[in-house]
């Protein structure tokens, strides 16, 4: 088989997962991000558990790549899986990882108004506050026509 996309091969999944999980510590973050990219290119994203684990990886680059894939490919679970990063104020997650989660959720439309209000009340990081304020603005703007129509008619 002569295919330019080797990630389409079923046997590639095991190899990509081994690189992502990095159980022996051999692979650097760039290689592990490439493994996430390869897994994300597969039409059947069957490797959800390792991607979820990668969100909380010790390497920020790996976490950020996993966050992007989850937000884009798994929107039904993105908020549940990524919002705990936004609510963490202990310093466990690097601000860069928290910002990646906020931006990914905002882009996917998964930052809901109630969550944004809660996050804005507690957030001190200026970059995260800007993402939450932007999401709040978009939510208010999107609700405005519906509210206007309800009061004034179509």
PDB file of C-alpha atoms in Angstrom, residues 4 19 23 35 39 43-46 51-52 58 80 87 100 110-111 114 131-132 134-135 140 149 153:
ATOM      1  CA  UNK A   4       1.214   9.331   2.073  1.00  0.00           C
ATOM      2  CA  UNK A  19       4.992   7.751  21.885  1.00  0.00           C
ATOM      3  CA  UNK A  23       6.224   5.307  29.616  1.00  0.00           C
ATOM      4  CA  UNK A  35       1.952  11.719  17.963  1.00  0.00           C
ATOM      5  CA  UNK A  39      -3.890  10.515  16.302  1.00  0.00           C
ATOM      6  CA  UNK A  43     -11.172   9.731  11.273  1.00  0.00           C
ATOM      7  CA  UNK A  44     -11.932   7.393  14.179  1.00  0.00           C
ATOM      8  CA  UNK A  45     -10.579   9.073  17.253  1.00  0.00           C
ATOM      9  CA  UNK A  46     -10.539   5.897  19.339  1.00  0.00           C
ATOM     10  CA  UNK A  51      -5.632  12.250  25.047  1.00  0.00           C
ATOM     11  CA  UNK A  52      -7.518  13.092  28.237  1.00  0.00           C
ATOM     12  CA  UNK A  58       4.014  17.417  32.785  1.00  0.00           C
ATOM     13  CA  UNK A  80     -16.339  18.815  31.191  1.00  0.00           C
ATOM     14  CA  UNK A  87     -11.048  26.636  37.714  1.00  0.00           C
ATOM     15  CA  UNK A 100      -4.883  27.263  25.825  1.00  0.00           C
ATOM     16  CA  UNK A 110     -18.107  25.579  24.703  1.00  0.00           C
ATOM     17  CA  UNK A 111     -17.610  28.415  27.200  1.00  0.00           C
ATOM     18  CA  UNK A 114     -22.846  30.715  33.542  1.00  0.00           C
ATOM     19  CA  UNK A 131     -10.744  35.484  27.076  1.00  0.00           C
ATOM     20  CA  UNK A 132     -13.585  35.216  29.598  1.00  0.00           C
ATOM     21  CA  UNK A 134     -14.687  38.187  25.218  1.00  0.00           C
ATOM     22  CA  UNK A 135     -16.748  35.019  25.700  1.00  0.00           C
ATOM     23  CA  UNK A 140     -24.543  38.613  25.468  1.00  0.00           C
ATOM     24  CA  UNK A 149     -37.462  39.707  19.289  1.00  0.00           C
ATOM     25  CA  UNK A 153     -41.757  40.868  18.023  1.00  0.00           C
TER      26      UNK A 153
END
